[in-house]
Coordinates of C-alpha atoms and ligand atoms in Angstrom, one line a residue:
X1102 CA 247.7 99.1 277.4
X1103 CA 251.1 100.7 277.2
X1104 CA 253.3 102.4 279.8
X1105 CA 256.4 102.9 281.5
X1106 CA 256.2 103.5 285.4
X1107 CA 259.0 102.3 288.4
X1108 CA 256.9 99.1 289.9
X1109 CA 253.1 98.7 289.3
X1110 CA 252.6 97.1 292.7
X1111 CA 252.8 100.6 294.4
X1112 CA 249.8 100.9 293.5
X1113 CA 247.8 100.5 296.4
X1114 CA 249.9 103.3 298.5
X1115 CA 249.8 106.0 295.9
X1116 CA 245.7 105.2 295.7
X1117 CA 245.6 106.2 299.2
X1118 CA 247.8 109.3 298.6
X1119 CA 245.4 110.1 295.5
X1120 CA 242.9 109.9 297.9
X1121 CA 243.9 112.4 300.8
X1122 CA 245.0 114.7 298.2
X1123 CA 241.3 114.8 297.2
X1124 CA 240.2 115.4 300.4
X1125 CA 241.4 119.1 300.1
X1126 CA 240.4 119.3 296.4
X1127 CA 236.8 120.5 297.0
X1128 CA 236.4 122.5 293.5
X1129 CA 237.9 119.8 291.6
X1130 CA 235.8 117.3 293.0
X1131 CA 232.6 119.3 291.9
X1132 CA 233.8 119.7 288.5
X1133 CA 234.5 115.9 288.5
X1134 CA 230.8 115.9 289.8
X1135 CA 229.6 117.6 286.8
X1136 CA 232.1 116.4 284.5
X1137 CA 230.6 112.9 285.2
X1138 CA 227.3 113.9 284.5
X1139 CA 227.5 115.6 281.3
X1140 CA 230.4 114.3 279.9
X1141 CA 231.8 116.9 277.7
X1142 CA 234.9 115.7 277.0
X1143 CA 233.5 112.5 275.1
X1144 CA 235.3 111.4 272.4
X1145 CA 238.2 113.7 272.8
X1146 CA 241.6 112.4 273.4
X1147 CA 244.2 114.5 275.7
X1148 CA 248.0 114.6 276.1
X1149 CA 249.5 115.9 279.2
X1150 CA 252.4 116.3 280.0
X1151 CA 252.6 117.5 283.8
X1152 CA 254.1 116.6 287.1
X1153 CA 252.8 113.3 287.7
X1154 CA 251.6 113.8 292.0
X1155 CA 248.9 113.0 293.5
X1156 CA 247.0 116.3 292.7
X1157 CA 247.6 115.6 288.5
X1158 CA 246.0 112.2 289.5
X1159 CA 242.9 113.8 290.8
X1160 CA 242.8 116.3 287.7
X1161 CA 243.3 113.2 285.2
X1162 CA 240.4 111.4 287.2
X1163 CA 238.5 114.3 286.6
X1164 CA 238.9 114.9 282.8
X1165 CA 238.3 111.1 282.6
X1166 CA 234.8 111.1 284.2
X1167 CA 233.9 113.7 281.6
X1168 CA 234.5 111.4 278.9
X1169 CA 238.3 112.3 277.9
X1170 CA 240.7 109.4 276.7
X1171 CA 243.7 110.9 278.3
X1172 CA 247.7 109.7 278.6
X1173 CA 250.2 111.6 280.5
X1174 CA 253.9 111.8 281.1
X1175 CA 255.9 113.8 283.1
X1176 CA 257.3 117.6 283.3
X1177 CA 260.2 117.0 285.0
X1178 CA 262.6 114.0 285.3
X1179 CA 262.6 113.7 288.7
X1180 CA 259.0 115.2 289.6
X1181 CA 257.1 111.6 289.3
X1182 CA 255.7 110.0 292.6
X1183 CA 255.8 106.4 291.3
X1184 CA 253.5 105.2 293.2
X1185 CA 251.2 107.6 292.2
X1186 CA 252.1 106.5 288.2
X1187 CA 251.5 103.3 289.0
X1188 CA 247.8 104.1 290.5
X1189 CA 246.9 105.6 287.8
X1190 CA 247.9 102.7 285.5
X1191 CA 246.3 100.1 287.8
X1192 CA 243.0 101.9 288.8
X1193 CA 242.4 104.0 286.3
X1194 CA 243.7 102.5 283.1
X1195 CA 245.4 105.7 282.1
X1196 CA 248.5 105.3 280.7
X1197 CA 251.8 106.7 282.4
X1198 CA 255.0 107.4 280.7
X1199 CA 256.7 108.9 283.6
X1200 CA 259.7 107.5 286.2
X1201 CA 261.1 109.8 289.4
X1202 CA 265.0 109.8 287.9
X1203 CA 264.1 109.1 284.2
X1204 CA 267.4 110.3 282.1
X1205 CA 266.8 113.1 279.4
X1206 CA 266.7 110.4 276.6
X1207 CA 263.4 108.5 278.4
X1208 CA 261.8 112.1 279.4
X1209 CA 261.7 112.8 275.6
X1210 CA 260.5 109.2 274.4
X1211 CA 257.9 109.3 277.2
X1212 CA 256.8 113.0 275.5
X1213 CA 256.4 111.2 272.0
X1214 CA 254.7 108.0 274.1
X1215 CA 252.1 110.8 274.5
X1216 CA 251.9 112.3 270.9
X1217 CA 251.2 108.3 269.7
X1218 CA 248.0 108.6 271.4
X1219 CA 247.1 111.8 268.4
X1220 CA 245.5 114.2 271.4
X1221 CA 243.3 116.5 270.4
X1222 CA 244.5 118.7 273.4
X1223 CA 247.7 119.1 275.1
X1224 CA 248.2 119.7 278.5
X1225 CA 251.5 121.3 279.4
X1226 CA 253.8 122.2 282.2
X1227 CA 256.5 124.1 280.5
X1228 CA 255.6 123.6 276.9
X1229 CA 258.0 120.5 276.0
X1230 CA 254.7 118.7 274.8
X1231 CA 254.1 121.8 272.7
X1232 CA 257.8 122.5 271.4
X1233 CA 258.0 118.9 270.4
X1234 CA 254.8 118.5 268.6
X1235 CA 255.5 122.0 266.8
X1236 CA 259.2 120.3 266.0
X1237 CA 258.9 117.2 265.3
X1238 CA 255.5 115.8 265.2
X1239 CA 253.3 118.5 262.4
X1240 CA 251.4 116.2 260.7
X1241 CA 249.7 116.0 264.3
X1242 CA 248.7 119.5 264.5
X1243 CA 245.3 119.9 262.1
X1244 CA 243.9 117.4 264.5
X1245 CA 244.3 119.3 267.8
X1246 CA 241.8 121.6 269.1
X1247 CA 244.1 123.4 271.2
X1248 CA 246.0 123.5 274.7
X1249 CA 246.4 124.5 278.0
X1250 CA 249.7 125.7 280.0
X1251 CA 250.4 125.2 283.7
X1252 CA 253.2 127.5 284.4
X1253 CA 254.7 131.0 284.1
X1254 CA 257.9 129.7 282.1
X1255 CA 256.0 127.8 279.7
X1256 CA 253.6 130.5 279.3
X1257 CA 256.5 132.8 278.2
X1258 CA 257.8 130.0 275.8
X1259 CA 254.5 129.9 274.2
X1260 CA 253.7 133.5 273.8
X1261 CA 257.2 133.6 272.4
X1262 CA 255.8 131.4 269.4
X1263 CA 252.9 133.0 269.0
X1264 CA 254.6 136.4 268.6
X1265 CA 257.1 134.4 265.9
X1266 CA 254.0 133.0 264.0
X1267 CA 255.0 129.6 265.1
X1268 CA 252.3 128.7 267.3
X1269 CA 249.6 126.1 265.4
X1270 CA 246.7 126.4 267.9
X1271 CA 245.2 128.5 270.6
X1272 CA 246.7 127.6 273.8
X1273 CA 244.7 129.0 277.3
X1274 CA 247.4 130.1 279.6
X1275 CA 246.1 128.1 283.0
X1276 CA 248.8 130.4 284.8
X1277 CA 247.4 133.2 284.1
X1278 CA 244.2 132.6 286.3
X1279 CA 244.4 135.2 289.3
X1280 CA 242.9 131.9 291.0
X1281 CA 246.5 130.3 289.8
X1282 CA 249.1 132.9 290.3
X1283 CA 247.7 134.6 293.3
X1284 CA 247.3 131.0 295.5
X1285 CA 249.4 128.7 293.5
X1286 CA 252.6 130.2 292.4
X1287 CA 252.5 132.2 295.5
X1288 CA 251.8 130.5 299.0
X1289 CA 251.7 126.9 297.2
X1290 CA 255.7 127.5 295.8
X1291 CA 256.3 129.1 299.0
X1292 CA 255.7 126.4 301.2
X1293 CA 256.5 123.6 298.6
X1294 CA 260.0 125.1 297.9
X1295 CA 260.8 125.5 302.1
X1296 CA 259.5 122.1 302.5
X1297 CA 261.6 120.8 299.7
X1298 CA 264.9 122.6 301.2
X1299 CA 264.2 121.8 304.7
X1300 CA 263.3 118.0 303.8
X1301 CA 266.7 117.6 302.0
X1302 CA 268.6 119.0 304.3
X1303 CA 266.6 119.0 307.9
X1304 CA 268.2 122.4 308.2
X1305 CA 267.2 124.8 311.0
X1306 CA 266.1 128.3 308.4
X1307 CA 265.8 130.5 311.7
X1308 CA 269.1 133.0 311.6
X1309 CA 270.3 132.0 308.3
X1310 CA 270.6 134.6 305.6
X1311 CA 268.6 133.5 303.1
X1312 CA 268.7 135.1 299.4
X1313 CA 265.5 134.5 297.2
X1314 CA 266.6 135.0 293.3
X1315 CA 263.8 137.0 291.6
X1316 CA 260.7 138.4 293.4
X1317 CA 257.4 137.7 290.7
X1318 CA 254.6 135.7 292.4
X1319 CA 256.7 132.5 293.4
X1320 CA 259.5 134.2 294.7
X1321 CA 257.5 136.2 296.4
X1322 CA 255.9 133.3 298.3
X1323 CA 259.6 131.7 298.9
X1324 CA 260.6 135.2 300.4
X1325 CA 257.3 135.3 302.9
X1326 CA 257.3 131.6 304.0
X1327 CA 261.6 131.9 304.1
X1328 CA 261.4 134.6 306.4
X1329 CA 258.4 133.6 308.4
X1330 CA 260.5 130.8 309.3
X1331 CA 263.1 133.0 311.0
X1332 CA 265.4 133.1 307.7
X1333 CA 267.0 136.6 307.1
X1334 CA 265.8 137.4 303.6
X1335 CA 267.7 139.2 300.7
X1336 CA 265.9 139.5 297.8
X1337 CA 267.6 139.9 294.3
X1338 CA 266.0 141.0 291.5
X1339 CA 266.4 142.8 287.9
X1340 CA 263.1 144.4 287.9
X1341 CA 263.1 147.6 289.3
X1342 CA 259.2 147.8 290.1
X1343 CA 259.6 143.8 291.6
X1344 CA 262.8 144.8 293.4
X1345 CA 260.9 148.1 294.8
X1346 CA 258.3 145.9 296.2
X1347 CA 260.4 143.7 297.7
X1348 CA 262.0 146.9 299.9
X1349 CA 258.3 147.8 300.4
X1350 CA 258.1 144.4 301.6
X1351 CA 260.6 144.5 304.1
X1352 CA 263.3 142.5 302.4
X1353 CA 267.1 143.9 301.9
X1354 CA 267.3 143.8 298.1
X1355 CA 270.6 143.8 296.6
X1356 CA 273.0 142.8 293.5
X1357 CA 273.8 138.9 293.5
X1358 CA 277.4 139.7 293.4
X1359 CA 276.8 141.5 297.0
X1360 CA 274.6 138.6 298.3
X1361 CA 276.8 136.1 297.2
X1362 CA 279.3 136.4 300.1
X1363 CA 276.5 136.7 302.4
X1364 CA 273.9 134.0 301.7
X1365 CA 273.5 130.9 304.2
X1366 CA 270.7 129.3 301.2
X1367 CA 270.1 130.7 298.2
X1368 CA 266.9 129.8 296.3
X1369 CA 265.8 130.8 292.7
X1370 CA 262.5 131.2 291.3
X1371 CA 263.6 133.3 287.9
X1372 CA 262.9 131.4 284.6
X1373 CA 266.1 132.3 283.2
X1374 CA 269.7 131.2 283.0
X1375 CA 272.7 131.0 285.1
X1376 CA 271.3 133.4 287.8
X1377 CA 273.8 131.4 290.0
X1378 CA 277.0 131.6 288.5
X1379 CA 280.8 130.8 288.5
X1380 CA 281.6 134.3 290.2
X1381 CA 279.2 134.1 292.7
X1382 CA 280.1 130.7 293.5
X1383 CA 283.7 131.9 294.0
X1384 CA 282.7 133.9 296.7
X1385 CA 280.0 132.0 298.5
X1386 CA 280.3 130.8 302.5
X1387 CA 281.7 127.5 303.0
X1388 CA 278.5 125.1 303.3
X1389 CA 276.4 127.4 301.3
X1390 CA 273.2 125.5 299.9
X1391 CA 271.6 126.6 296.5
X1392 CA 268.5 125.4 295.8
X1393 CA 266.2 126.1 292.5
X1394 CA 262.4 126.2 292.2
X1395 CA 262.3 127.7 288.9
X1396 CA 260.6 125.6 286.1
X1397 CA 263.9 124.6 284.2
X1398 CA 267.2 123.0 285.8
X1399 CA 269.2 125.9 284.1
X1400 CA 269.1 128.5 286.9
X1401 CA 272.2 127.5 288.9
X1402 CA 275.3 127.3 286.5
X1403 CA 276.1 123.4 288.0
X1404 CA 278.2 122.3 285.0
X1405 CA 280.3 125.5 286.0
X1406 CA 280.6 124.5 289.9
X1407 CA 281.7 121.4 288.7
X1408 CA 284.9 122.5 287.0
X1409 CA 285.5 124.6 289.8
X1410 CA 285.5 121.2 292.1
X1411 CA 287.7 119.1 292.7
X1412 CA 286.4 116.1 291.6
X1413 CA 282.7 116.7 291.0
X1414 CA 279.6 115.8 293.0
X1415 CA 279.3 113.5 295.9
X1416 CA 276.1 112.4 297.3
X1417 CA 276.0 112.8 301.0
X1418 CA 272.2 113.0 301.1
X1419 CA 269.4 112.2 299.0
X1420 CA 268.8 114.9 297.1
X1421 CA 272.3 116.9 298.5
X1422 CA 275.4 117.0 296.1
X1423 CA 278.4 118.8 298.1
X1424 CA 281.2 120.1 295.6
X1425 CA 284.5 119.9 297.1
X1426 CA 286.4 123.3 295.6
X1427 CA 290.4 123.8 295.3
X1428 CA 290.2 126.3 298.1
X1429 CA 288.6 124.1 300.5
X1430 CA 285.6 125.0 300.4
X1431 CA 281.9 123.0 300.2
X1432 CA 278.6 124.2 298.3
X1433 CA 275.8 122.1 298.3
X1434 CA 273.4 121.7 295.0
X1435 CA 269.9 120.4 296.4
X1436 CA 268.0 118.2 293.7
X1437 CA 270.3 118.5 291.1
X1438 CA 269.4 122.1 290.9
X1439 CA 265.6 121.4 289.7
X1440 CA 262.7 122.3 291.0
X1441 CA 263.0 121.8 295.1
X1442 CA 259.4 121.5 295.8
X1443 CA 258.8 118.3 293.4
X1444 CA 262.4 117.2 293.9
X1445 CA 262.9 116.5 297.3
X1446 CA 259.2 117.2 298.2
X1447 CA 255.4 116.8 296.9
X1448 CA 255.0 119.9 295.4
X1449 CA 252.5 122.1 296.0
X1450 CA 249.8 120.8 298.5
X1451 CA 246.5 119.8 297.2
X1452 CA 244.5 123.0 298.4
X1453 CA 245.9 125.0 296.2
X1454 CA 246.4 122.7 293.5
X1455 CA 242.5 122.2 293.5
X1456 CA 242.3 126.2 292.0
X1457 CA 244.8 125.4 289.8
X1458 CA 243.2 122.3 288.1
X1459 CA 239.9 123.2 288.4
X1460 CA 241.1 126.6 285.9
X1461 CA 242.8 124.0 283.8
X1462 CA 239.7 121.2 283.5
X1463 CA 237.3 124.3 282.7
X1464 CA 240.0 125.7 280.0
X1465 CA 239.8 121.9 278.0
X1466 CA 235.8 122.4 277.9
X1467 CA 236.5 126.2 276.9
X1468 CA 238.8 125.3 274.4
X1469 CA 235.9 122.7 272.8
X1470 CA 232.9 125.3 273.0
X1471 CA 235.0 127.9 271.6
X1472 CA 236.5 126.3 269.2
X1473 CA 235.3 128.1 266.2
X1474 CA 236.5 131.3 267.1
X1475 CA 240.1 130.9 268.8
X1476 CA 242.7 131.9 266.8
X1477 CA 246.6 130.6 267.3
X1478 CA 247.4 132.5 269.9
X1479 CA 247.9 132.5 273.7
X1480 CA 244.6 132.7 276.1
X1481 CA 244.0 134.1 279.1
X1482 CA 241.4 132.3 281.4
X1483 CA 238.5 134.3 281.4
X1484 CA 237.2 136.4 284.0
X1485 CA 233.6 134.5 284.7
X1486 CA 236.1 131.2 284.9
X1487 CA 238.3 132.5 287.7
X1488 CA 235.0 134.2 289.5
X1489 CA 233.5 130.6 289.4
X1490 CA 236.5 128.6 290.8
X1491 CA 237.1 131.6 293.7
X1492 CA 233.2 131.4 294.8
X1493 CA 233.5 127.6 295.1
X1494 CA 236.5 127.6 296.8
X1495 CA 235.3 129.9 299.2
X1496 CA 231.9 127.5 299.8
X1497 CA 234.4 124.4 300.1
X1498 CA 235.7 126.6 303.1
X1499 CA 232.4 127.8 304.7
X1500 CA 233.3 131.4 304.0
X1501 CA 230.1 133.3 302.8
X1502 CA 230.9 136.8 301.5
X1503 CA 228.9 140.2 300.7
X1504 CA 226.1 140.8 297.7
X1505 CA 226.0 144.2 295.8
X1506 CA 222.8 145.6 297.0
X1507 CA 220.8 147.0 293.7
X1508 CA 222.1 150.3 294.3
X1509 CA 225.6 149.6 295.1
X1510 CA 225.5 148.6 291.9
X1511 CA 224.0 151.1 290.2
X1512 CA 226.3 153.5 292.0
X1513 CA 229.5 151.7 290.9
X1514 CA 227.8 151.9 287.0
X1515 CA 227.3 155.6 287.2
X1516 CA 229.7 158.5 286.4
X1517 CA 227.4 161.7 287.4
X1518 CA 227.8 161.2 291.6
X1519 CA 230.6 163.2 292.4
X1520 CA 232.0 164.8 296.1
Ligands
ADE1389 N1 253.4 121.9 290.4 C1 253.8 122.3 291.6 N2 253.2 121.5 292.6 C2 252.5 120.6 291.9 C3 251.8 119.5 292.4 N3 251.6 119.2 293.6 N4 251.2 118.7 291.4 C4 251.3 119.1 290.1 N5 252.0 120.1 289.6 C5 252.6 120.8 290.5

């Protein structure tokens, strides 16, 4: 079997890590269940490309008990937990295309490591898979059946195609499960990206002005768990519904340029480009940390804070780059300016994750049963699917709720009772 992981003999460590993950992945762990038993995934071959933790590992063990031939690389160059690669080479015999630090050159051969193995559908966390098998790799596309997207930004990539013609194959947008967005991009980026900022740097956030870059579902999360850790929260935003909410919310929203000098930590969860930039950096605290959560490493201008230093980046923590500027001055860059959570921390923990996968095992079998009548566009997950993973999660927690009686339901079906 070929792959490409750090060390195969941290195996046995990221097994156990697999392992408590699972522990909070109740849904999953049915579908696996049922997956196992009826095997409809037999004989189809899948490509992901996704962050390669611990709660992937449980996803990729379930799409293997239903039958699936499955290889996987990784979404982000420095997203891998190795040991967790090398588990799944050693225990699972899936193979792993994926190293934490890999340069861009290796995270692109890893992609087309993946597209040798001819899936019949991609799973993506960004839609690089997708981009490079629409680019480079066409011949591949009459045999796939379809795919499946993780996140927001790669959700806006793909519908982006399919407006343009471009895209070859129906795609289901996991993301845009209410059982994803609502739990997942929310309270699972929220803690993830404070965990990731606060592991880095083992900074107090109580009393420190912290400005959140954006205000859609992760943001929002960052903003919550940023200020119920004490942080003073500014919210910026160019949205003028997302930036009214965020007042509703409680948060003072303002103009980058007018948080700039104020901002202790700055996170961004945006999807677009150079939200941080050269101006603001000119007018930022001494000792200011920026920190990204955003899908792509393109939200803080970093090439630009560069040229403004004096002589680049220097290391003073894992995952902490200080840039020395002319006017003596320090900002720190935290992972390199990518995604915080997955950088410097696991991610999003495994309860969450568990909605998440579970929407994105039960959009592979939708994608086979429906198969005759997709067209090549972008998918929402159905309704009945998000009903199903919600009802189970609550059973996982012991939480029973409330039935319709017969004639609540005919009331909410009629139109004639009035006041
Ligand atoms: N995206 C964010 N957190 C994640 C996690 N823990 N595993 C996989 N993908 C993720």
């Amino acid at each position: 079997m070929d792959y490409d992981i750090r060390d195969i003999d941290l195996a046995t460590g990221g097994r156990h890590r697999i392992d408590w993950a699972n522990q909070e992945m109740a849904v999953l762990k049915s579908i696996h269940d049922e997956f196992e038993a009826s095997k409809p995934l037999q004989g189809i071959r899948i490509g992901a490309t996704m962050h390669v933790t611990t709660e992937t590992a449980n996803l990729m063990r379930a799409l293997q008990a239903g039958g699936a031939d499955i290889v996987i690389s990784a979404s982000n160059p420095l997203s891998t937990q190795d040991d967790v690669a090398a588990s799944l080479v050693a225990h699972n015999e899936i193979p792993v295309f994926a190293i934490k630090g890999e340069d861009s050159e290796t995270y692109y051969n890893h992609i087309n490591a993946v597209l040798d193995h001819k899936p019949h559908i991609i799973m993506d966390d960004g839609a690089d898979l997708c981009s490079v098998l629409h680019k480079e790799r066409q011949d591949q596309i009459p045999q796939m059946i379809g795919g499946t997207e993780e996140t927001t930004t790669g959700v806006i990539r793909l519908r982006a195609m399919a407006a343009d013609g471009a895209l070859k194959f129906p795609v289901i947008a996991a993301n845009d499960a209410m059982t994803k967005h609502l739990f997942d991009n929310r309270y699972g980026t929220g803690q993830s990206t404070m965990d990731g900022i606060i592991r880095a740097t083992n900074y107090l956030i109580a009393g420190r002005t912290v400005v959140v870059a954006g205000y859609g579902w992760c943001s929002r999360g960052i903003a919550m768990r940023a200020s119920g850790l004490g942080g003073n929260v500014i919210v910026t935003e160019v949205d003028p519904l997302k930036a009214l909410e965020a007042v509703m919310d409680g948060f003072r929203v303002m103009p980058m340029e007018k948080a700039a000098p104020i901002g202790d930590i700055f996170v961004t969860a945006t999807g677009d480009i150079n939200v941080v930039d050269k101006q603001h950096f000119e007018i930022m605290k001494d000792g200011a940390l920026v920190a990204n959560s955003g899908h792509f490493d393109v939200e803080i201008n970093i090439p630009s804070l560069a040229a403004m230093s004096i002589d680049g980046a220097r290391r003073v923590r894992p995952f902490v780059d200080q840039y020395a500027l002319r006017d003596g001055r320090k900002i720190n860059v935290l992972g390199e300016g990518r995604l915080i959570n997955l950088a410097a921390a696991e991610g999003h923990p495994a309860a969450v994750m568990d909605m998440s996968f579970a929407g994105q095992a039960l959009a592979a079998t939708y994608l086979i049963d429906n198969r005759a009548n997709l067209e090549n566009t972008v998918y929402v997950v159905p309704e009945e699917v998000d009903q199903r993973i919600a009802s189970l999660k609550l059973q996982s927690m012991g939480i029973a709720i409330d039935v319709l009686t017969d004639q609540q339901a005919a009331y909410l079906n009629s139109w004639e009772h009035g006041s």
